[in-house]
Coordinates of C-alpha atoms in Angstrom, one line a residue:
M21 CA -34.3 30.8 75.3
F22 CA -30.5 29.6 73.1
P23 CA -27.6 28.0 74.9
T24 CA -24.7 30.0 74.8
V25 CA -21.0 28.8 73.0
R26 CA -19.8 28.6 77.0
E27 CA -23.0 26.5 77.5
V28 CA -22.5 24.1 74.9
L29 CA -19.0 24.1 75.7
A30 CA -20.2 22.6 79.0
L31 CA -22.1 20.0 77.3
D32 CA -20.7 15.9 78.6
P33 CA -20.3 15.2 74.6
V34 CA -18.4 18.0 73.6
R35 CA -15.6 17.9 77.3
H36 CA -15.3 13.9 75.8
G37 CA -13.9 16.2 73.3
A38 CA -11.1 18.1 75.6
P39 CA -11.9 21.0 73.7
R40 CA -9.8 24.3 73.9
V41 CA -10.7 27.9 73.0
V42 CA -8.0 29.2 70.9
A43 CA -9.7 32.8 69.5
G44 CA -12.4 34.9 70.2
D45 CA -13.4 34.1 74.2
E46 CA -14.6 37.7 74.7
G47 CA -18.3 35.6 72.5
L48 CA -18.2 32.7 74.1
D49 CA -21.5 34.4 75.0
R50 CA -23.6 34.4 72.2
P51 CA -26.4 32.5 71.6
V52 CA -26.1 29.1 69.7
R53 CA -29.4 28.9 67.3
W54 CA -28.4 25.6 65.9
V55 CA -25.3 22.9 65.5
H56 CA -24.4 22.7 61.3
V57 CA -21.9 20.4 60.8
A58 CA -19.6 21.7 57.3
E59 CA -16.4 20.6 55.4
V60 CA -16.7 23.4 52.2
P61 CA -15.5 26.0 52.2
D62 CA -18.3 28.0 50.9
I63 CA -20.5 26.6 53.7
A64 CA -21.7 30.3 54.9
T65 CA -23.9 31.3 51.4
L66 CA -26.3 28.7 53.5
L67 CA -26.4 29.9 56.5
G68 CA -28.1 32.0 58.4
G69 CA -25.9 33.6 61.3
G70 CA -26.5 32.2 65.4
E71 CA -25.3 28.3 64.3
L72 CA -22.4 26.5 65.9
V73 CA -20.3 25.1 63.0
L74 CA -18.1 21.9 64.0
T75 CA -15.3 20.9 60.8
T76 CA -12.8 18.2 60.5
G77 CA -11.1 21.0 58.4
I78 CA -10.7 18.9 55.4
G79 CA -12.6 20.3 52.9
L80 CA -11.3 24.3 53.7
P81 CA -8.4 26.0 51.8
G82 CA -4.9 24.8 51.7
D83 CA -4.2 28.6 51.6
D84 CA -3.6 31.6 53.9
A85 CA -5.4 33.8 52.2
G86 CA -8.5 30.9 51.6
L87 CA -8.2 30.7 55.2
R88 CA -8.6 34.3 56.1
A89 CA -10.9 34.2 53.5
F90 CA -13.5 31.2 55.5
I91 CA -13.3 33.4 58.6
G92 CA -14.1 36.0 57.0
D93 CA -16.9 34.3 55.8
L94 CA -17.9 32.7 59.1
A95 CA -18.1 36.4 61.0
D96 CA -20.5 38.2 58.4
V97 CA -22.9 36.0 58.4
G98 CA -23.0 35.4 62.1
V99 CA -22.0 32.4 63.4
S100 CA -22.1 31.6 67.0
G101 CA -18.4 30.3 67.0
L102 CA -16.1 27.7 64.6
V103 CA -15.6 24.1 66.1
V104 CA -12.7 22.4 64.6
E105 CA -11.7 18.0 65.3
L106 CA -8.0 17.9 65.3
G107 CA -6.8 14.5 63.8
R108 CA -7.5 14.4 59.6
R109 CA -6.6 17.7 58.5
Y110 CA -5.1 19.2 61.5
V111 CA -3.1 17.2 64.1
S112 CA -1.5 19.2 66.7
G113 CA -3.9 22.7 66.3
V114 CA -5.6 24.9 63.5
P115 CA -3.3 27.2 61.1
R116 CA -2.0 30.1 63.3
V117 CA -3.7 32.6 60.1
M118 CA -6.9 31.1 61.0
A119 CA -6.8 31.8 64.8
A120 CA -5.4 35.4 63.9
A121 CA -7.9 35.9 61.6
A122 CA -10.8 34.7 64.3
E123 CA -9.6 36.6 67.4
R124 CA -9.7 39.9 64.6
R125 CA -13.1 39.2 64.7
G126 CA -14.0 38.1 67.6
L127 CA -15.4 34.7 66.2
P128 CA -15.1 31.9 68.8
L129 CA -12.5 29.1 67.5
V130 CA -12.2 26.0 69.4
E131 CA -9.7 23.1 68.7
L132 CA -11.6 19.9 70.0
R133 CA -8.5 17.6 70.2
R134 CA -10.0 14.4 70.6
A135 CA -12.4 12.4 68.3
T136 CA -16.0 13.1 69.1
P137 CA -18.8 11.8 66.9
F138 CA -20.4 14.8 65.9
V139 CA -23.7 13.4 65.7
R140 CA -23.8 13.2 70.1
I141 CA -23.0 17.1 69.8
T142 CA -25.6 17.6 67.8
E143 CA -28.8 15.9 69.5
A144 CA -27.3 16.5 73.0
V145 CA -27.1 20.7 71.5
H146 CA -30.6 20.2 69.4
A147 CA -32.1 18.9 72.8
L148 CA -31.5 22.1 74.9
I149 CA -32.6 24.3 72.0
V150 CA -35.7 22.3 72.1
D151 CA -36.4 22.2 76.3
A152 CA -35.6 25.6 76.1
Q153 CA -38.3 26.7 73.3
L154 CA -40.9 24.3 75.2
T155 CA -39.7 26.6 78.0
E156 CA -40.1 29.5 76.4
L157 CA -43.5 28.5 74.7
R158 CA -44.9 27.8 78.5
A159 CA -43.5 31.2 79.7
T160 CA -44.9 33.2 76.1
E161 CA -48.8 30.8 77.8
E162 CA -48.2 32.5 81.2
I163 CA -47.9 35.7 79.8
H164 CA -50.8 35.5 77.7
Q165 CA -52.8 33.9 80.6
R166 CA -51.4 36.7 82.8
F167 CA -52.7 39.7 80.5
N168 CA -55.9 38.6 79.3
D169 CA -56.8 37.8 83.2
L170 CA -55.7 41.5 84.0
S171 CA -57.8 42.4 80.8
V172 CA -60.7 41.0 82.0
E173 CA -60.9 42.0 85.8
G174 CA -60.6 45.8 84.5
A175 CA -56.8 46.1 86.6
D176 CA -55.8 49.4 86.7
A177 CA -52.5 50.3 85.2
T178 CA -50.3 50.2 87.6
E179 CA -51.2 46.8 88.6
V180 CA -50.6 45.7 84.8
I181 CA -46.9 47.4 85.3
R182 CA -46.7 45.6 88.4
Q183 CA -46.9 42.3 86.0
A184 CA -44.8 43.3 83.7
A185 CA -41.8 44.0 86.1
E186 CA -43.1 40.7 87.7
L187 CA -42.9 38.5 84.8
S188 CA -39.5 39.8 83.3
G189 CA -38.3 41.0 86.1
C190 CA -37.4 44.2 84.9
P191 CA -37.9 48.3 85.5
V192 CA -40.8 49.0 83.9
V193 CA -41.9 52.5 82.5
L194 CA -45.5 53.4 81.8
E195 CA -45.3 57.3 79.9
N196 CA -47.2 60.1 78.5
L197 CA -46.6 61.4 75.1
S198 CA -45.1 64.4 76.8
R199 CA -42.7 61.6 78.5
Q200 CA -44.1 61.8 82.1
V201 CA -44.1 59.4 84.0
L202 CA -48.0 58.3 84.5
G203 CA -46.5 54.7 86.4
Y204 CA -43.2 52.7 87.0
D205 CA -42.2 49.0 89.1
P206 CA -39.0 49.8 89.6
A207 CA -38.3 45.7 89.9
G208 CA -36.5 45.7 92.9
E209 CA -34.4 48.3 91.7
S210 CA -34.1 52.5 92.9
A211 CA -36.9 54.0 91.7
E212 CA -34.4 57.2 93.0
L213 CA -32.3 56.4 90.5
L214 CA -34.4 55.1 87.6
L215 CA -37.0 58.2 87.2
D216 CA -34.3 60.8 88.4
G217 CA -34.1 63.1 84.8
W218 CA -36.5 61.1 83.5
E219 CA -37.7 63.2 80.8
Q220 CA -34.4 64.0 79.0
H221 CA -33.2 60.5 79.3
S222 CA -36.0 59.6 77.7
R223 CA -36.3 62.4 75.3
R224 CA -32.7 60.0 73.9
I225 CA -34.5 56.9 73.6
R226 CA -35.8 56.3 69.9
P227 CA -36.6 53.3 68.8
A228 CA -37.4 52.4 64.7
G229 CA -40.6 51.2 65.0
R230 CA -43.9 51.5 67.1
T231 CA -42.5 48.2 68.9
A232 CA -38.6 47.8 69.0
Y233 CA -35.4 47.7 70.9
D234 CA -32.8 50.6 71.9
P235 CA -29.5 48.9 72.3
D236 CA -28.0 52.0 73.3
S237 CA -30.1 52.8 75.9
G238 CA -31.0 49.1 76.7
W239 CA -34.8 50.2 76.5
L240 CA -37.1 48.3 74.8
V241 CA -39.8 50.4 73.7
T242 CA -43.9 50.1 72.6
T243 CA -46.1 52.2 71.6
V244 CA -49.9 52.6 74.1
G245 CA -53.2 53.1 71.8
A246 CA -56.0 52.0 70.3
R247 CA -58.3 52.8 68.1
G248 CA -55.0 54.9 65.8
Q249 CA -55.0 57.1 69.0
D250 CA -51.6 56.8 70.4
W251 CA -51.4 58.4 74.0
G252 CA -48.3 56.7 75.9
R253 CA -44.8 54.7 75.8
L254 CA -44.2 51.7 77.6
L255 CA -40.3 50.6 78.3
L256 CA -39.0 47.8 79.9
R257 CA -35.5 48.5 80.8
W258 CA -32.9 44.8 79.6
P259 CA -29.3 46.0 78.8
A260 CA -28.3 43.2 76.4
S261 CA -24.8 43.3 78.2
G262 CA -22.7 41.6 80.3
D263 CA -24.4 43.5 83.0
V264 CA -27.0 41.1 83.0
P265 CA -27.1 37.5 84.5
S266 CA -25.9 35.4 82.0
A267 CA -28.9 33.5 81.3
R268 CA -30.5 36.7 79.7
A269 CA -27.3 37.5 78.0
V270 CA -26.8 37.9 75.1
E271 CA -24.7 39.4 72.0
P272 CA -23.9 43.9 72.4
N273 CA -27.1 45.1 70.2
A274 CA -28.6 42.5 69.1
G275 CA -31.6 42.9 70.4
S276 CA -34.1 41.5 73.3
P277 CA -35.9 38.7 73.5
T278 CA -38.6 37.4 71.7
R279 CA -40.4 36.5 75.1
L280 CA -40.1 40.1 76.5
T281 CA -41.1 41.6 72.9
I282 CA -44.3 39.5 73.5
L283 CA -44.5 40.5 76.8
I284 CA -44.5 44.0 76.8
E285 CA -46.8 44.5 73.3
R286 CA -49.0 42.8 75.6
A287 CA -48.8 44.8 78.5
A288 CA -49.9 47.6 76.0
S289 CA -52.3 46.3 75.1
T290 CA -54.1 45.2 78.1
L291 CA -53.6 48.9 79.0
A292 CA -54.0 50.2 76.2
L293 CA -58.3 47.7 76.0
G294 CA -58.5 49.7 79.6
R295 CA -58.3 52.8 78.5
L296 CA -60.7 52.7 76.0
I297 CA -63.1 50.4 78.4
R298 CA -62.7 53.5 81.2
R299 CA -62.7 56.1 77.8
D300 CA -65.7 58.4 79.7
A301 CA -64.3 58.5 83.0
E302 CA -61.4 60.7 83.9
G303 CA -58.4 59.9 82.1
L304 CA -55.3 58.0 83.5
E305 CA -53.3 61.1 84.5
R306 CA -55.6 62.1 86.1
Q307 CA -56.4 59.0 88.1
I308 CA -52.8 58.8 88.9
H309 CA -53.5 62.3 90.6
R310 CA -56.1 61.0 92.9
T311 CA -54.0 57.8 93.6
L312 CA -51.8 60.7 94.9
L313 CA -54.0 63.4 96.6
T314 CA -56.1 59.5 98.2
A315 CA -52.7 58.4 99.4
L316 CA -51.8 61.5 101.4
L317 CA -55.1 62.3 103.4
D318 CA -55.4 58.6 104.0
H319 CA -51.6 57.7 104.5
S320 CA -52.2 54.4 101.9
R321 CA -48.4 54.9 100.8
P322 CA -45.5 56.6 102.0
V323 CA -45.1 59.9 101.8
D324 CA -41.5 59.8 100.0
E325 CA -43.2 57.4 97.3
V326 CA -45.7 59.6 96.5
G327 CA -43.8 62.2 96.2
L328 CA -41.3 60.5 93.8
R329 CA -44.4 59.5 91.5
A330 CA -45.7 63.7 91.7
K331 CA -42.0 64.4 90.4
A332 CA -41.8 61.6 88.0
L333 CA -45.7 63.1 86.8
G334 CA -43.9 66.5 86.5
V335 CA -45.3 68.3 90.4
V336 CA -42.3 68.7 92.3
L337 CA -43.7 68.6 96.4
D338 CA -40.1 68.4 97.4
R339 CA -38.8 72.1 98.7
R340 CA -42.0 73.4 97.6
H341 CA -44.7 75.7 99.4
L342 CA -47.5 73.0 99.2
V343 CA -51.7 74.9 99.9
G344 CA -54.0 72.4 99.9
V345 CA -57.1 73.4 98.1
M346 CA -60.8 72.0 98.0
V347 CA -63.4 72.5 95.4
R348 CA -67.1 71.6 96.4
H349 CA -70.6 72.4 95.5
R350 CA -72.2 74.7 97.6
A351 CA -75.2 71.8 97.7
D352 CA -74.6 68.0 97.6
D353 CA -78.1 67.7 95.1
P354 CA -79.1 71.2 94.0
A355 CA -82.0 70.2 91.5
G356 CA -83.0 67.7 94.5
E357 CA -83.9 64.6 92.1
I358 CA -79.9 64.5 90.5
G359 CA -79.1 60.6 90.1
P360 CA -75.6 58.5 90.7
E361 CA -75.1 59.0 86.7
A362 CA -75.4 62.6 87.0
G363 CA -73.2 63.2 89.7
Q364 CA -71.2 61.4 88.5
A365 CA -70.9 63.9 85.2
R366 CA -72.0 66.7 87.5
L367 CA -68.5 65.9 89.8
R368 CA -66.1 65.2 86.6
D369 CA -67.2 68.4 85.0
L370 CA -66.0 70.3 88.3
S371 CA -63.1 68.5 88.3
E372 CA -62.1 69.2 84.5
A373 CA -62.8 73.3 85.0
V374 CA -60.5 72.9 88.2
G375 CA -58.2 71.6 86.1
Q376 CA -58.3 74.0 83.4
A377 CA -58.0 76.8 86.0
L378 CA -54.6 75.9 87.3
R379 CA -52.9 75.0 83.4
E380 CA -55.0 79.5 83.0
A381 CA -53.1 80.2 86.1
K382 CA -49.9 78.7 85.2
L383 CA -49.6 76.4 88.6
T384 CA -48.5 73.0 89.2
A385 CA -50.5 71.3 91.6
L386 CA -52.1 67.4 92.1
T387 CA -55.9 67.7 91.1
S388 CA -58.5 65.2 91.0
A389 CA -61.6 64.2 92.9
V390 CA -61.1 63.0 96.2
D391 CA -64.7 62.3 96.8
D392 CA -68.1 61.9 95.6
N393 CA -69.1 65.6 95.9
S394 CA -65.3 67.7 96.1
V395 CA -62.1 68.0 94.0
G396 CA -58.6 68.6 95.7
A397 CA -55.6 70.4 95.2
L398 CA -52.6 70.2 96.6
L399 CA -51.0 73.8 95.4
A400 CA -46.7 73.0 95.0
L401 CA -45.8 77.3 95.3
P402 CA -42.0 78.1 94.8
D403 CA -42.3 79.9 97.8
A404 CA -44.7 81.0 100.6
A405 CA -45.2 84.8 99.5
A406 CA -46.3 83.4 96.0
E407 CA -49.6 81.9 98.1
D408 CA -51.8 84.8 98.4
R409 CA -51.4 85.4 94.3
A410 CA -52.0 81.8 93.5
L411 CA -55.3 81.4 95.0
S412 CA -56.5 84.9 93.9
A413 CA -55.3 83.6 90.4
F414 CA -56.7 80.6 90.4
A415 CA -60.3 81.8 91.8
S416 CA -60.6 84.2 89.0
A417 CA -59.9 81.5 86.7
L418 CA -62.4 78.8 87.9
R419 CA -64.6 81.5 88.0
R420 CA -64.0 82.7 84.1
V421 CA -63.7 79.2 83.1
R422 CA -67.3 78.0 84.6
L423 CA -68.9 80.8 83.2
D424 CA -67.6 80.3 79.8
A425 CA -68.1 76.8 80.2
G426 CA -72.3 77.9 80.5
T427 CA -72.4 76.7 84.3
G428 CA -76.0 78.0 86.0
R429 CA -76.1 80.6 83.8
A430 CA -78.4 83.5 85.6
T431 CA -80.2 86.1 84.6
S432 CA -80.0 89.2 85.9
G433 CA -76.5 89.5 85.8
V434 CA -75.6 87.4 88.6
D435 CA -72.3 85.4 88.4
P436 CA -73.3 81.8 89.3
F437 CA -70.2 81.2 90.7
R438 CA -70.8 82.9 93.6
G439 CA -74.0 83.3 96.0
G440 CA -76.1 79.9 96.6
G441 CA -77.7 79.1 93.4
P442 CA -78.1 76.0 92.4
G443 CA -74.1 76.3 90.5
A444 CA -72.4 77.6 93.4
V445 CA -69.1 75.9 94.4
I446 CA -67.1 76.9 97.2
V447 CA -63.2 77.5 97.0
A448 CA -61.6 76.4 100.5
A449 CA -57.7 76.8 101.3
G450 CA -55.6 75.0 103.9
S451 CA -53.3 76.5 105.8
G452 CA -49.4 76.6 103.6
V453 CA -46.7 74.2 104.8
S454 CA -43.5 72.8 104.0
S455 CA -43.7 69.9 103.6
P456 CA -45.5 66.9 101.7
R457 CA -45.3 65.4 105.0
E458 CA -47.9 68.0 106.3
A459 CA -49.2 68.4 103.4
R460 CA -52.0 66.3 104.7
R461 CA -52.5 68.7 107.3
S462 CA -53.2 71.4 104.8
L463 CA -55.4 69.5 102.6
V464 CA -58.1 68.2 105.4
E465 CA -58.2 71.9 106.5
A466 CA -58.8 72.6 103.1
R467 CA -62.3 69.7 103.3
Q468 CA -62.9 70.9 106.7
I469 CA -63.5 74.8 105.5
A470 CA -65.0 73.6 102.1
E471 CA -67.5 71.2 104.6
A472 CA -67.9 74.7 107.1
A473 CA -68.5 77.4 104.1
R474 CA -71.7 76.0 102.7
R475 CA -73.8 77.5 105.7
D476 CA -72.0 80.8 104.8
R477 CA -73.2 82.9 102.2
R478 CA -70.7 85.1 101.7
D479 CA -69.6 85.5 98.4
L480 CA -65.6 85.4 99.2
P481 CA -64.0 84.0 96.5
I482 CA -61.3 82.0 98.8
F483 CA -62.6 80.2 102.0
R484 CA -59.6 80.4 104.7
L485 CA -59.7 79.6 108.4
P486 CA -60.3 82.9 110.1
H487 CA -64.1 83.2 107.2
V488 CA -65.3 80.1 108.9
G489 CA -66.5 82.1 112.4
L490 CA -68.1 80.2 115.1
A491 CA -70.4 78.0 113.5
G492 CA -67.7 77.5 111.0
L493 CA -65.6 76.5 113.4
L494 CA -68.6 74.3 114.8
H495 CA -68.7 72.0 111.4
L496 CA -64.9 71.5 111.4
L497 CA -66.1 70.4 115.3
R498 CA -68.9 68.4 114.6
D499 CA -67.5 65.1 115.0
E500 CA -66.2 65.5 118.0
P501 CA -67.9 63.9 121.1
R502 CA -67.1 66.7 123.9
L503 CA -68.8 68.6 121.4
Q504 CA -72.1 66.0 121.5
T505 CA -72.4 66.1 125.4
F506 CA -72.0 69.5 125.1
V507 CA -75.4 69.7 123.0
E508 CA -77.1 67.3 124.7
R509 CA -75.8 69.0 128.2
E510 CA -77.4 71.8 127.4
L511 CA -80.7 70.8 124.8
G512 CA -81.2 66.9 125.7
A513 CA -83.8 67.8 128.2
L514 CA -85.9 70.1 124.9
L515 CA -85.2 68.1 123.1
E516 CA -86.6 65.0 124.6
Y517 CA -89.5 67.2 125.4
D518 CA -90.2 68.4 121.7
A519 CA -89.7 64.3 121.3
R520 CA -92.8 63.7 123.4
H521 CA -94.9 66.8 122.6
P522 CA -94.1 66.8 118.3
R523 CA -97.1 69.8 117.8
E524 CA -95.1 72.4 120.1
Q525 CA -91.4 72.3 118.8
L526 CA -90.5 74.7 121.7
L527 CA -86.9 73.6 120.4
D528 CA -88.1 76.3 117.8
T529 CA -88.9 78.9 119.5
L530 CA -85.7 79.2 121.8
R531 CA -84.2 78.9 118.2
A532 CA -86.4 82.3 117.5
Y533 CA -85.9 83.9 120.7
L534 CA -82.0 83.4 120.4
E535 CA -81.7 84.8 117.1
Q536 CA -84.0 88.4 117.5
G537 CA -81.4 89.2 119.8
R538 CA -84.3 88.1 123.5
N539 CA -86.2 90.9 121.9
K540 CA -89.1 89.1 122.8
S541 CA -91.7 91.0 120.2
A542 CA -89.5 90.6 117.3
A543 CA -89.2 86.8 118.5
A544 CA -93.2 86.1 118.7
A545 CA -93.5 88.2 115.4
A546 CA -91.1 86.2 114.2
A547 CA -92.5 82.9 115.7
H548 CA -95.9 83.8 114.3
L549 CA -97.3 83.6 117.6
S550 CA -99.2 85.8 119.8
R551 CA -96.8 87.6 123.0
P552 CA -98.5 86.2 125.9
A553 CA -98.1 82.6 123.6
F554 CA -95.1 83.2 123.2
Y555 CA -94.0 84.6 126.8
E556 CA -95.9 81.9 128.2
R557 CA -93.9 79.2 125.6
L558 CA -90.1 80.6 127.0
A559 CA -90.8 80.1 130.7
R560 CA -92.4 76.2 130.1
I561 CA -88.6 76.5 127.6
A562 CA -86.6 77.8 131.0
R563 CA -88.5 75.0 133.3
I564 CA -87.6 72.4 131.8
L565 CA -84.2 74.0 130.9
D566 CA -83.6 74.9 134.2
V567 CA -82.2 78.4 133.6
D568 CA -82.6 81.7 133.7
L569 CA -83.4 83.3 129.8
D570 CA -82.5 86.6 130.7
S571 CA -78.7 86.2 131.4
V572 CA -76.5 86.5 129.3
E573 CA -74.4 84.1 129.4
A574 CA -76.7 81.3 129.7
A575 CA -78.3 82.8 127.1
L576 CA -75.0 82.7 124.9
S577 CA -74.0 78.9 125.9
L578 CA -77.9 77.6 124.8
H579 CA -77.3 80.2 121.3
V580 CA -74.1 77.6 120.9
A581 CA -75.2 74.7 121.6
L582 CA -78.0 75.4 118.9
L583 CA -75.8 75.9 116.5
A584 CA -73.8 72.8 117.3
L585 CA -77.1 71.2 116.7
E586 CA -77.5 72.2 113.3
A587 CA -73.5 71.1 113.0
V588 CA -73.9 68.3 114.3
R589 CA -77.5 67.3 112.1
A590 CA -76.0 68.7 108.9
P591 CA -75.2 65.9 105.9

């Protein structure tokens, strides 16, 4: 927020004095915190650093050693520069020993070759500083207001990071304590270069203090956490060197501006507050996982961006064999009376169990709840040969985790993980793919298989596409208009008849007949009807549908239509 020596030399009152830089021109981008007029040789003891010293030289030492000591004292205290007006003590120029000492210490030394009232210079520079401070104050107020709004709105981490990058114009990265990237905004720079080898790079950034600037790496860092529980770091890259615009340039290793320190601390506070507010919800890492899995399923983000964010989180998707997995309870509402809060808790427990099972099986994956009933995972395996082994290890680990947690403990040695009990879950896996661009197909396939497997009572550790059978296939196709048209064509007349005669329900009669393999006696017993009554109903069905129920082909078509109807009606 302070003008530089170079900017001061461009002011009209200074230009009136015909300034000439005689030494230390590499330090012209130093900030000028204040302007001080001095005519005594021991002025350094009264300075605090960052001042531009103006003098006529009348009180400076007359010997070379004294001049060298004078320049050395100014450099040691950290003044921005020394401006000497010629004419009173020095006529043609400053002594060469003074210029040599200033050059050696990198201290800007400027001659004013024309008499200039110092008061005009101090007024101009101080007005510039005050204006800059007011601008800084307004910018700081905007920072506080922006992050207050984000806190009130309950903005997620992605939005907080985006706002921090927008306000600073610098890349911002949020990482956890394991140096895995939870979110980032490159601020227009290359995200690939920003995140390449991030963990190793981050571990080399070791600032001193909770919020501090690391001049060696050019990163401003603050710890994120609250109530004594730190869970991450927020980093803002601001290299204080000549490769940044002059408006932001400061002396190398001088640290970053106060405004950026305020910004990063406010952003960190907003992130910590948001996490406290959502302390009963899923962790931030799981939120990022969910964002990425959802993005793959609904194409809300480019695949390349998903791959890059997943890599930053420690899950490499490129050049991996990817397998979509879905885990869900067999019943949406096992108790029949479960409320929204209990449903969320049940889903959260299942999500935690899946995450723990992946860790126990030593598998790398993106995983989170993907809807109100299912937990998804995208396994990233080294090659296709590892697929069966990995899925088996995951299924076994998941069963152990759920049993250890006491989920749905059953009596008589029945494993509640399998079968049709209230605690039973289904694990379904899609076909393996070799590219993140194909990952959606595997995830969608796994979701469809899991839905279809809900009607399958077999105790399979993993359901795959070959396991779903005809009923499963029809379930996968239940939203297909052509299947629905087929159902209406085959059974529409009978459904209309039952709608007009609700007491008869001939559809159940037809179902019993077909499920008993067209054995009329067995079907009559299953329907709890006398054989004459059952035969009469079959004859009525044949007339309504205009089919020969003794025909194998007609019976097969009607049986498929019945299964399809059940699939269409299934929630």
